[in-house]
mmCIF file of C-alpha atoms in Angstrom:
data_model
loop_
_atom_site.group_PDB
_atom_site.id
_atom_site.type_symbol
_atom_site.label_atom_id
_atom_site.label_comp_id
_atom_site.label_asym_id
_atom_site.label_seq_id
_atom_site.Cartn_x
_atom_site.Cartn_y
_atom_site.Cartn_z
ATOM 1 C CA MET B 1 0.038 0.015 0.019
ATOM 2 C CA SER B 2 1.388 3.402 -1.013
ATOM 3 C CA ASN B 3 1.529 6.183 1.568
ATOM 4 C CA ASP B 4 1.360 8.754 -1.218
ATOM 5 C CA ARG B 5 -1.754 10.904 -1.293
ATOM 6 C CA LEU B 6 -3.040 12.693 -4.310
ATOM 7 C CA LYS B 7 -5.909 15.171 -3.916
ATOM 8 C CA GLY B 8 -6.235 13.958 -0.294
ATOM 9 C CA LYS B 9 -7.321 10.452 -1.360
ATOM 10 C CA ALA B 10 -5.223 7.325 -0.567
ATOM 11 C CA ARG B 11 -4.426 5.349 -3.701
ATOM 12 C CA THR B 12 -3.073 1.919 -4.263
ATOM 13 C CA PRO B 13 -0.521 1.237 -7.069
ATOM 14 C CA ILE B 14 -0.780 -1.906 -9.203
ATOM 15 C CA ASN B 15 2.411 -3.332 -7.586
ATOM 16 C CA SER B 16 3.386 -3.477 -4.013
ATOM 17 C CA LEU B 17 6.117 -0.892 -3.423
ATOM 18 C CA ALA B 18 9.209 -1.031 -1.184
ATOM 19 C CA THR B 19 10.842 2.083 0.246
ATOM 20 C CA VAL B 20 13.169 3.765 -2.182
ATOM 21 C CA SER B 21 16.532 2.056 -1.854
ATOM 22 C CA LYS B 22 19.034 4.418 -3.406
ATOM 23 C CA LEU B 23 19.470 7.223 -5.999
ATOM 24 C CA HIS B 24 18.288 5.870 -9.265
ATOM 25 C CA VAL B 25 19.645 7.557 -12.379
ATOM 26 C CA HIS B 26 17.878 6.523 -15.512
ATOM 27 C CA ARG B 27 18.491 7.334 -19.166
ATOM 28 C CA LEU B 28 15.777 7.337 -21.933
ATOM 29 C CA PRO B 29 16.713 7.308 -25.608
ATOM 30 C CA THR B 30 14.127 9.863 -26.826
ATOM 31 C CA MET B 31 11.327 12.080 -25.541
ATOM 32 C CA SER B 32 8.920 9.912 -27.572
ATOM 33 C CA GLU B 33 9.873 6.975 -25.381
ATOM 34 C CA ALA B 34 9.409 9.144 -22.246
ATOM 35 C CA VAL B 35 5.880 10.017 -23.399
ATOM 36 C CA ARG B 36 5.126 6.329 -24.008
ATOM 37 C CA LEU B 37 6.288 5.398 -20.454
ATOM 38 C CA SER B 38 4.310 8.276 -18.978
ATOM 39 C CA GLN B 39 1.123 6.982 -20.381
ATOM 40 C CA ARG B 40 1.144 3.675 -18.558
ATOM 41 C CA ASN B 41 -1.323 3.110 -15.784
ATOM 42 C CA VAL B 42 0.152 2.729 -12.308
ATOM 43 C CA TRP B 43 -3.033 2.639 -10.134
ATOM 44 C CA LYS B 44 -5.376 -0.236 -9.336
ATOM 45 C CA ARG B 45 -8.338 2.096 -9.697
ATOM 46 C CA PRO B 46 -7.612 4.804 -12.398
ATOM 47 C CA ASN B 47 -9.731 7.989 -12.007
ATOM 48 C CA GLU B 48 -10.696 11.074 -13.911
ATOM 49 C CA ASP B 49 -7.559 12.936 -12.658
ATOM 50 C CA ASP B 50 -5.428 10.400 -14.450
ATOM 51 C CA GLU B 51 -7.280 11.022 -17.692
ATOM 52 C CA ARG B 52 -7.031 14.767 -17.150
ATOM 53 C CA ARG B 53 -3.218 14.555 -16.668
ATOM 54 C CA LEU B 54 -2.852 12.497 -19.868
ATOM 55 C CA ALA B 55 -4.878 15.018 -21.812
ATOM 56 C CA LEU B 56 -2.938 17.983 -20.394
ATOM 57 C CA VAL B 57 0.351 16.544 -21.390
ATOM 58 C CA GLY B 58 -0.577 14.640 -24.650
ATOM 59 C CA ASN B 59 2.277 14.601 -27.051
ATOM 60 C CA ARG B 60 3.519 18.030 -26.228
ATOM 61 C CA PRO B 61 6.859 16.890 -24.851
ATOM 62 C CA VAL B 62 7.650 15.749 -28.439
ATOM 63 C CA ASN B 63 5.924 18.448 -30.529
ATOM 64 C CA GLY B 64 6.232 21.464 -28.207
ATOM 65 C CA ASP B 65 4.429 24.657 -29.213
ATOM 66 C CA LYS B 66 5.618 25.981 -32.572
ATOM 67 C CA LEU B 67 4.256 29.466 -32.160
ATOM 68 C CA ARG B 68 5.760 29.844 -28.742
ATOM 69 C CA LEU B 69 9.083 28.478 -30.011
ATOM 70 C CA ALA B 70 9.105 30.976 -32.934
ATOM 71 C CA ALA B 71 8.559 33.882 -30.572
ATOM 72 C CA ALA B 72 11.329 32.644 -28.224
ATOM 73 C CA VAL B 73 13.846 32.221 -31.191
ATOM 74 C CA GLU B 74 13.036 35.684 -32.416
ATOM 75 C CA ALA B 75 13.582 37.211 -29.003
ATOM 76 C CA SER B 76 16.837 35.258 -28.686
ATOM 77 C CA THR B 77 18.342 37.057 -31.683
ATOM 78 C CA ARG B 78 18.401 40.345 -29.801
ATOM 79 C CA MET B 79 19.628 38.655 -26.657
ATOM 80 C CA VAL B 80 22.550 37.119 -28.550
ATOM 81 C CA ASP B 81 23.616 40.577 -29.779
ATOM 82 C CA ASP B 82 23.217 42.198 -26.333
ATOM 83 C CA ALA B 83 25.291 39.380 -24.685
ATOM 84 C CA ILE B 84 28.102 39.697 -27.154
ATOM 85 C CA GLY B 85 27.997 43.453 -26.590
ATOM 86 C CA HIS B 86 28.367 42.749 -22.829
ATOM 87 C CA ASP B 87 31.229 40.287 -23.367
ATOM 88 C CA PRO B 88 32.935 40.822 -26.775
ATOM 89 C CA ARG B 89 34.912 37.598 -26.321
ATOM 90 C CA LEU B 90 31.658 35.787 -27.368
ATOM 91 C CA ALA B 91 31.860 37.205 -30.902
ATOM 92 C CA LYS B 92 32.288 34.464 -33.499
ATOM 93 C CA LYS B 93 35.873 34.061 -34.492
ATOM 94 C CA ALA B 94 37.444 31.735 -37.006
ATOM 95 C CA GLN B 95 40.618 31.262 -39.004
ATOM 96 C CA TRP B 96 41.830 29.353 -42.038
ATOM 97 C CA LEU B 97 44.325 26.676 -41.205
ATOM 98 C CA ARG B 98 46.118 24.270 -43.456
ATOM 99 C CA ARG B 99 44.995 20.626 -43.262
ATOM 100 C CA ASP B 100 45.259 17.357 -45.157
ATOM 101 C CA GLU B 101 41.559 17.817 -46.119
ATOM 102 C CA GLY B 102 39.440 20.888 -46.112
ATOM 103 C CA GLU B 103 37.068 23.219 -47.909
ATOM 104 C CA HIS B 104 39.519 24.818 -50.382
ATOM 105 C CA CYS B 105 42.564 23.383 -52.179
ATOM 106 C CA ASP B 106 45.811 25.250 -52.951
ATOM 107 C CA THR B 107 46.590 23.737 -56.335
ATOM 108 C CA ALA B 108 50.281 24.918 -56.079
ATOM 109 C CA LEU B 109 50.756 23.101 -52.837
ATOM 110 C CA LEU B 110 48.946 20.065 -54.282
ATOM 111 C CA ALA B 111 51.227 20.024 -57.292
ATOM 112 C CA GLU B 112 54.344 20.221 -55.032
ATOM 113 C CA GLY B 113 53.117 17.162 -53.087
ATOM 114 C CA ASP B 114 52.582 19.030 -49.887
ATOM 115 C CA ASP B 115 50.912 16.786 -47.326
ATOM 116 C CA GLN B 116 48.549 19.710 -46.192
ATOM 117 C CA PRO B 117 47.401 21.383 -49.451
ATOM 118 C CA PHE B 118 43.929 22.159 -48.119
ATOM 119 C CA TYR B 119 42.544 25.006 -46.070
ATOM 120 C CA LYS B 120 39.858 24.480 -43.491
ATOM 121 C CA ARG B 121 38.033 27.220 -41.680
ATOM 122 C CA VAL B 122 38.077 26.482 -37.954
ATOM 123 C CA ARG B 123 36.915 28.347 -34.879
ATOM 124 C CA ASN B 124 39.329 29.110 -32.097
ATOM 125 C CA VAL B 125 40.145 26.410 -29.598
ATOM 126 C CA VAL B 126 38.412 27.625 -26.452
ATOM 127 C CA ASN B 127 39.315 24.800 -24.017
ATOM 128 C CA THR B 128 40.859 21.392 -23.873
ATOM 129 C CA GLU B 129 37.598 19.602 -24.377
ATOM 130 C CA THR B 130 36.846 21.568 -27.548
ATOM 131 C CA LYS B 131 40.351 20.708 -28.854
ATOM 132 C CA ALA B 132 39.539 17.006 -28.305
ATOM 133 C CA GLY B 133 36.287 17.384 -30.188
ATOM 134 C CA GLU B 134 34.059 16.887 -27.224
ATOM 135 C CA PRO B 135 30.670 18.678 -27.201
ATOM 136 C CA VAL B 136 29.521 20.790 -24.349
ATOM 137 C CA ARG B 137 26.824 18.839 -22.521
ATOM 138 C CA ILE B 138 24.090 21.093 -20.915
ATOM 139 C CA VAL B 139 21.614 19.658 -18.449
ATOM 140 C CA VAL B 140 18.369 21.582 -18.039
ATOM 141 C CA SER B 141 16.126 20.967 -15.082
ATOM 142 C CA THR B 142 12.357 20.695 -15.418
ATOM 143 C CA ASP B 143 11.639 20.448 -11.717
ATOM 144 C CA ASP B 144 9.033 23.106 -11.626
ATOM 145 C CA ASN B 145 5.868 23.842 -13.615
ATOM 146 C CA GLN B 146 6.541 27.633 -13.374
ATOM 147 C CA VAL B 147 8.459 29.148 -16.305
ATOM 148 C CA PRO B 148 9.825 32.635 -15.617
ATOM 149 C CA GLU B 149 9.167 35.088 -18.486
ATOM 150 C CA GLY B 150 11.968 35.285 -21.075
ATOM 151 C CA THR B 151 13.935 32.358 -19.741
ATOM 152 C CA ALA B 152 13.212 30.169 -22.744
ATOM 153 C CA ALA B 153 14.573 32.772 -25.179
ATOM 154 C CA ALA B 154 17.540 33.333 -22.884
ATOM 155 C CA PHE B 155 18.375 29.639 -22.909
ATOM 156 C CA ILE B 156 18.182 29.462 -26.672
ATOM 157 C CA ALA B 157 20.350 32.518 -26.963
ATOM 158 C CA THR B 158 23.012 31.039 -24.727
ATOM 159 C CA VAL B 159 23.089 27.808 -26.675
ATOM 160 C CA GLN B 160 23.390 29.778 -29.930
ATOM 161 C CA ILE B 161 26.406 31.660 -28.693
ATOM 162 C CA VAL B 162 28.158 28.510 -27.571
ATOM 163 C CA GLN B 163 27.355 26.646 -30.732
ATOM 164 C CA GLN B 164 29.532 29.180 -32.621
ATOM 165 C CA PHE B 165 32.590 27.638 -30.954
ATOM 166 C CA VAL B 166 31.733 24.021 -30.134
ATOM 167 C CA PRO B 167 28.890 21.488 -30.616
ATOM 168 C CA VAL B 168 26.289 21.579 -27.880
ATOM 169 C CA GLU B 169 24.210 18.750 -26.425
ATOM 170 C CA VAL B 170 21.171 19.604 -24.311
ATOM 171 C CA TRP B 171 19.642 17.045 -21.943
ATOM 172 C CA TRP B 172 16.370 17.115 -20.016
ATOM 173 C CA GLN B 173 16.779 16.217 -16.388
ATOM 174 C CA GLY B 174 13.770 15.436 -14.219
ATOM 175 C CA ALA B 175 14.641 14.733 -10.530
ATOM 176 C CA TRP B 176 12.549 13.524 -7.510
ATOM 177 C CA LEU B 177 14.877 13.374 -4.469
ATOM 178 C CA ASN B 178 14.622 12.935 -0.683
ATOM 179 C CA ASP B 179 15.604 15.792 1.582
ATOM 180 C CA SER B 180 19.234 14.717 1.826
ATOM 181 C CA LYS B 181 19.550 14.158 -1.942
ATOM 182 C CA THR B 182 20.894 10.681 -1.308
ATOM 183 C CA ARG B 183 17.877 8.703 -2.569
ATOM 184 C CA GLY B 184 15.354 9.214 -5.284
ATOM 185 C CA PHE B 185 14.839 9.119 -9.018
ATOM 186 C CA VAL B 186 16.532 11.111 -11.827
ATOM 187 C CA PHE B 187 15.770 10.873 -15.570
ATOM 188 C CA HIS B 188 17.726 12.103 -18.557
ATOM 189 C CA VAL B 189 16.576 12.464 -22.218
ATOM 190 C CA PRO B 190 18.751 13.924 -25.028
ATOM 191 C CA LEU B 191 17.075 16.979 -26.597
ATOM 192 C CA VAL B 192 19.598 18.769 -28.846
ATOM 193 C CA GLN B 193 22.757 17.044 -30.098
ATOM 194 C CA GLY B 194 24.975 19.358 -32.017
ATOM 195 C CA ASP B 195 22.267 20.857 -34.278
ATOM 196 C CA MET B 196 20.226 24.044 -34.144
ATOM 197 C CA ASP B 197 16.770 22.439 -33.967
ATOM 198 C CA PHE B 198 15.250 23.768 -30.792
ATOM 199 C CA SER B 199 11.779 22.208 -31.304
ATOM 200 C CA ARG B 200 12.609 19.130 -29.252
ATOM 201 C CA LEU B 201 13.599 21.142 -26.183
ATOM 202 C CA GLU B 202 10.788 23.714 -26.346
ATOM 203 C CA PHE B 203 8.509 21.778 -23.898
ATOM 204 C CA SER B 204 11.292 21.382 -21.385
ATOM 205 C CA ILE B 205 12.217 25.072 -21.234
ATOM 206 C CA ALA B 206 8.845 26.713 -21.792
ATOM 207 C CA ASP B 207 5.850 24.591 -20.903
ATOM 208 C CA THR B 208 4.006 24.865 -17.549
ATOM 209 C CA ARG B 209 3.199 21.134 -17.698
ATOM 210 C CA ARG B 210 6.795 19.978 -17.740
ATOM 211 C CA ASP B 211 7.040 18.924 -14.046
ATOM 212 C CA LEU B 212 3.677 17.179 -14.241
ATOM 213 C CA PHE B 213 5.071 15.145 -17.201
ATOM 214 C CA SER B 214 8.203 14.443 -15.163
ATOM 215 C CA PHE B 215 6.010 13.122 -12.358
ATOM 216 C CA MET B 216 4.159 10.852 -14.744
ATOM 217 C CA VAL B 217 7.427 9.416 -16.094
ATOM 218 C CA MET B 218 8.839 8.961 -12.630
ATOM 219 C CA SER B 219 5.795 7.256 -11.106
ATOM 220 C CA SER B 220 5.462 4.878 -13.977
ATOM 221 C CA HIS B 221 9.150 3.817 -13.713
ATOM 222 C CA CYS B 222 8.800 3.437 -9.896
ATOM 223 C CA VAL B 223 5.657 1.287 -9.955
ATOM 224 C CA ILE B 224 6.359 -0.934 -13.004
ATOM 225 C CA GLU B 225 10.146 -1.331 -13.219
ATOM 226 C CA LEU B 226 11.586 -0.464 -9.833
ATOM 227 C CA LYS B 227 8.635 -1.383 -7.564
ATOM 228 C CA GLU B 228 9.734 1.353 -5.133
ATOM 229 C CA SER B 229 7.780 4.149 -3.638
ATOM 230 C CA TRP B 230 8.452 7.854 -4.354
ATOM 231 C CA ASN B 231 7.074 8.915 -0.943
ATOM 232 C CA LEU B 232 8.963 11.953 0.479
ATOM 233 C CA CYS B 233 10.987 12.290 -2.773
ATOM 234 C CA GLY B 234 9.635 15.578 -3.881
ATOM 235 C CA HIS B 235 12.876 17.682 -3.626
ATOM 236 C CA ARG B 236 14.334 19.298 -6.712
ATOM 237 C CA ALA B 237 17.821 18.763 -8.058
ATOM 238 C CA GLU B 238 20.448 21.459 -7.560
ATOM 239 C CA LYS B 239 22.978 19.955 -9.934
ATOM 240 C CA SER B 240 23.380 17.601 -12.965
ATOM 241 C CA TYR B 241 23.428 13.905 -12.428
ATOM 242 C CA LEU B 242 24.286 13.121 -16.042
ATOM 243 C CA PRO B 243 27.441 10.954 -15.842
ATOM 244 C CA GLU B 244 29.051 12.689 -18.823
ATOM 245 C CA SER B 245 28.493 16.146 -17.287
ATOM 246 C CA PRO B 246 27.991 15.940 -13.570
ATOM 247 C CA GLY B 247 27.959 18.811 -11.110
ATOM 248 C CA TYR B 248 27.038 22.490 -11.335
ATOM 249 C CA LYS B 249 29.108 23.967 -14.211
ATOM 250 C CA ASN B 250 26.754 23.027 -17.078
ATOM 251 C CA PHE B 251 23.523 22.690 -15.078
ATOM 252 C CA VAL B 252 20.570 25.040 -15.660
ATOM 253 C CA ALA B 253 18.200 24.989 -12.724
ATOM 254 C CA HIS B 254 14.399 24.938 -13.079
ATOM 255 C CA ASN B 255 14.213 28.733 -12.805
ATOM 256 C CA GLY B 256 16.253 29.078 -15.937
ATOM 257 C CA ILE B 257 18.691 31.729 -17.207
ATOM 258 C CA ARG B 258 17.665 35.333 -16.565
ATOM 259 C CA PRO B 259 16.896 37.119 -19.810
ATOM 260 C CA GLU B 260 19.624 39.660 -19.292
ATOM 261 C CA ALA B 261 22.880 40.228 -21.243
ATOM 262 C CA SER B 262 25.067 39.724 -18.176
ATOM 263 C CA SER B 263 23.345 36.409 -17.224
ATOM 264 C CA ILE B 264 23.434 35.001 -20.787
ATOM 265 C CA ALA B 265 27.008 36.005 -21.299
ATOM 266 C CA ALA B 266 28.157 34.572 -17.948
ATOM 267 C CA HIS B 267 26.469 31.202 -18.651
ATOM 268 C CA ALA B 268 28.000 31.105 -22.198
ATOM 269 C CA ALA B 269 31.481 31.826 -20.829
ATOM 270 C CA ARG B 270 31.167 29.278 -18.143
ATOM 271 C CA TRP B 271 29.986 26.542 -20.656
ATOM 272 C CA LEU B 272 33.010 27.389 -22.805
ATOM 273 C CA GLY B 273 35.333 27.052 -19.916
ATOM 274 C CA TRP B 274 36.334 30.614 -19.792
ATOM 275 C CA ASP B 275 37.018 32.838 -16.750
ATOM 276 C CA ALA B 276 34.100 35.005 -15.859
ATOM 277 C CA LEU B 277 34.280 38.474 -17.375
ATOM 278 C CA TRP B 278 34.649 40.160 -14.005
ATOM 279 C CA GLN B 279 37.635 37.929 -13.318
ATOM 280 C CA VAL B 280 39.280 38.850 -16.631
ATOM 281 C CA GLU B 281 38.705 42.619 -15.901
ATOM 282 C CA SER B 282 40.032 42.206 -12.345
ATOM 283 C CA ASP B 283 43.181 40.494 -13.581
ATOM 284 C CA GLN B 284 43.681 43.279 -16.153
ATOM 285 C CA SER B 285 43.247 45.863 -13.398
ATOM 286 C CA ASP B 286 45.677 44.022 -11.138
ATOM 287 C CA THR B 287 48.243 43.886 -14.001
ATOM 288 C CA THR B 288 47.845 47.607 -14.586
ATOM 289 C CA ALA B 289 48.217 48.357 -10.871
ATOM 290 C CA SER B 290 51.340 46.202 -10.770
ATOM 291 C CA ALA B 291 52.840 48.039 -13.781
ATOM 292 C CA LEU B 292 52.288 51.336 -11.905
ATOM 293 C CA GLN B 293 53.990 49.737 -8.885
ATOM 294 C CA SER B 294 51.130 50.513 -6.630
ATOM 295 C CA LEU B 295 50.592 48.376 -3.549
ATOM 296 C CA PRO B 296 47.209 47.592 -2.129
ATOM 297 C CA GLU B 297 46.524 48.673 1.404
ATOM 298 C CA LYS B 298 46.514 45.938 3.912
ATOM 299 C CA TYR B 299 43.079 45.434 5.523
ATOM 300 C CA GLU B 300 42.361 43.436 8.641
ATOM 301 C CA TYR B 301 38.816 42.751 9.713
ATOM 302 C CA LYS B 302 38.016 43.281 13.350
ATOM 303 C CA ASP B 303 34.810 42.007 14.849
ATOM 304 C CA THR B 304 33.515 44.794 17.069
ATOM 305 C CA ARG B 305 30.252 43.144 18.017
ATOM 306 C CA THR B 306 29.489 42.424 21.590
ATOM 307 C CA GLU B 307 28.969 38.860 22.791
ATOM 308 C CA ALA B 308 25.178 39.490 22.947
ATOM 309 C CA GLU B 309 25.159 40.721 19.409
ATOM 310 C CA LYS B 310 27.188 37.613 18.256
ATOM 311 C CA GLN B 311 24.657 35.321 19.944
ATOM 312 C CA ALA B 312 21.774 37.200 18.436
ATOM 313 C CA ALA B 313 23.258 36.951 14.987
ATOM 314 C CA LEU B 314 23.823 33.163 15.447
ATOM 315 C CA ALA B 315 20.244 32.688 16.606
ATOM 316 C CA GLU B 316 18.891 34.576 13.635
ATOM 317 C CA SER B 317 21.008 32.393 11.340
ATOM 318 C CA ASP B 318 19.696 29.295 12.993
ATOM 319 C CA ARG B 319 16.142 30.579 12.615
ATOM 320 C CA TYR B 320 16.647 31.379 8.974
ATOM 321 C CA GLN B 321 18.015 27.867 8.272
ATOM 322 C CA ARG B 322 15.096 26.173 9.998
ATOM 323 C CA GLU B 323 12.708 28.372 8.039
ATOM 324 C CA GLN B 324 14.327 27.465 4.739
ATOM 325 C CA GLN B 325 14.247 23.762 5.643
ATOM 326 C CA GLN B 326 10.451 24.040 6.340
ATOM 327 C CA ILE B 327 9.851 25.881 3.049
ATOM 328 C CA ALA B 328 11.811 23.158 1.168
ATOM 329 C CA LYS B 329 9.807 20.419 2.827
ATOM 330 C CA ALA B 330 6.492 22.142 2.058
ATOM 331 C CA SER B 331 7.475 22.741 -1.581
ATOM 332 C CA ALA B 332 8.519 19.107 -1.964
ATOM 333 C CA ALA B 333 5.217 17.937 -0.443
ATOM 334 C CA ALA B 334 3.184 20.190 -2.764
ATOM 335 C CA ARG B 335 5.200 18.966 -5.782
ATOM 336 C CA LEU B 336 4.150 15.347 -5.049
ATOM 337 C CA GLN B 337 0.440 16.304 -5.409
ATOM 338 C CA GLY B 338 0.838 15.767 -9.067
#
């Protein structure tokens, strides 16, 4: 018997479920397969809410919304220009290099028997992964049905900038974790793999039913394949669990990329493996200061608070932490309502 409650009514899954045993990371080949899995019945007594969810999601994860996508792509064009204006390093740069094969042939070199008579237009090498031909793998979280305005266009703009330099793969990640993030369920689906077709990722970055769909995929996998309960696993992911690109560097949280030039430029630079613009400017400033033989003034912090003020600050910090934990638990519980 499942302890999960949807709409306040206890429901019984078709299989008996054990407690979640570990962190399950599962990969699906396509979004079409994810849709197929999400449509399987997991309850002994299906009800109208199940039919409503199926109708709400439909085949939208595969098809997306063409009009909404067109508007986001149009808006992204301006965002690309603004981001490059903010960080000129992101402007497309390329050079012609001699190769044993390429787009143009130097007939004189070919006649001389040169082993590199061709010229190939290549972009600058931006990091060691690029030099090795590895794509940048971006993982986008769908762990919330809310989609902040402009974030879909901002995501597309960031991908477009990075694609000037290196191929980009975009993966969907749906995660349902316990409060310690040590157990739960994570799903990955490839959306964009080196091309400029954003139709496959439109649903994940722009649709308010994306987390509902994630729940349907997760619950189906839990009941039918794993036979484990998702009870208390309503917490969102804060990093990528994709084995090829784990961690925080190339992870886009559920609240997306802010539709601002500075945010888009910062994400693009980070994905390319570059130092942040502020760091570059700071280093340049330090170099200039060093050239002028100026020495920074030594600064030592002194805590002038009384003991009572320190205790009050510590108590306020503890109160804030407890409050944030309560908010996280309430949000996770609400997310499990389907």
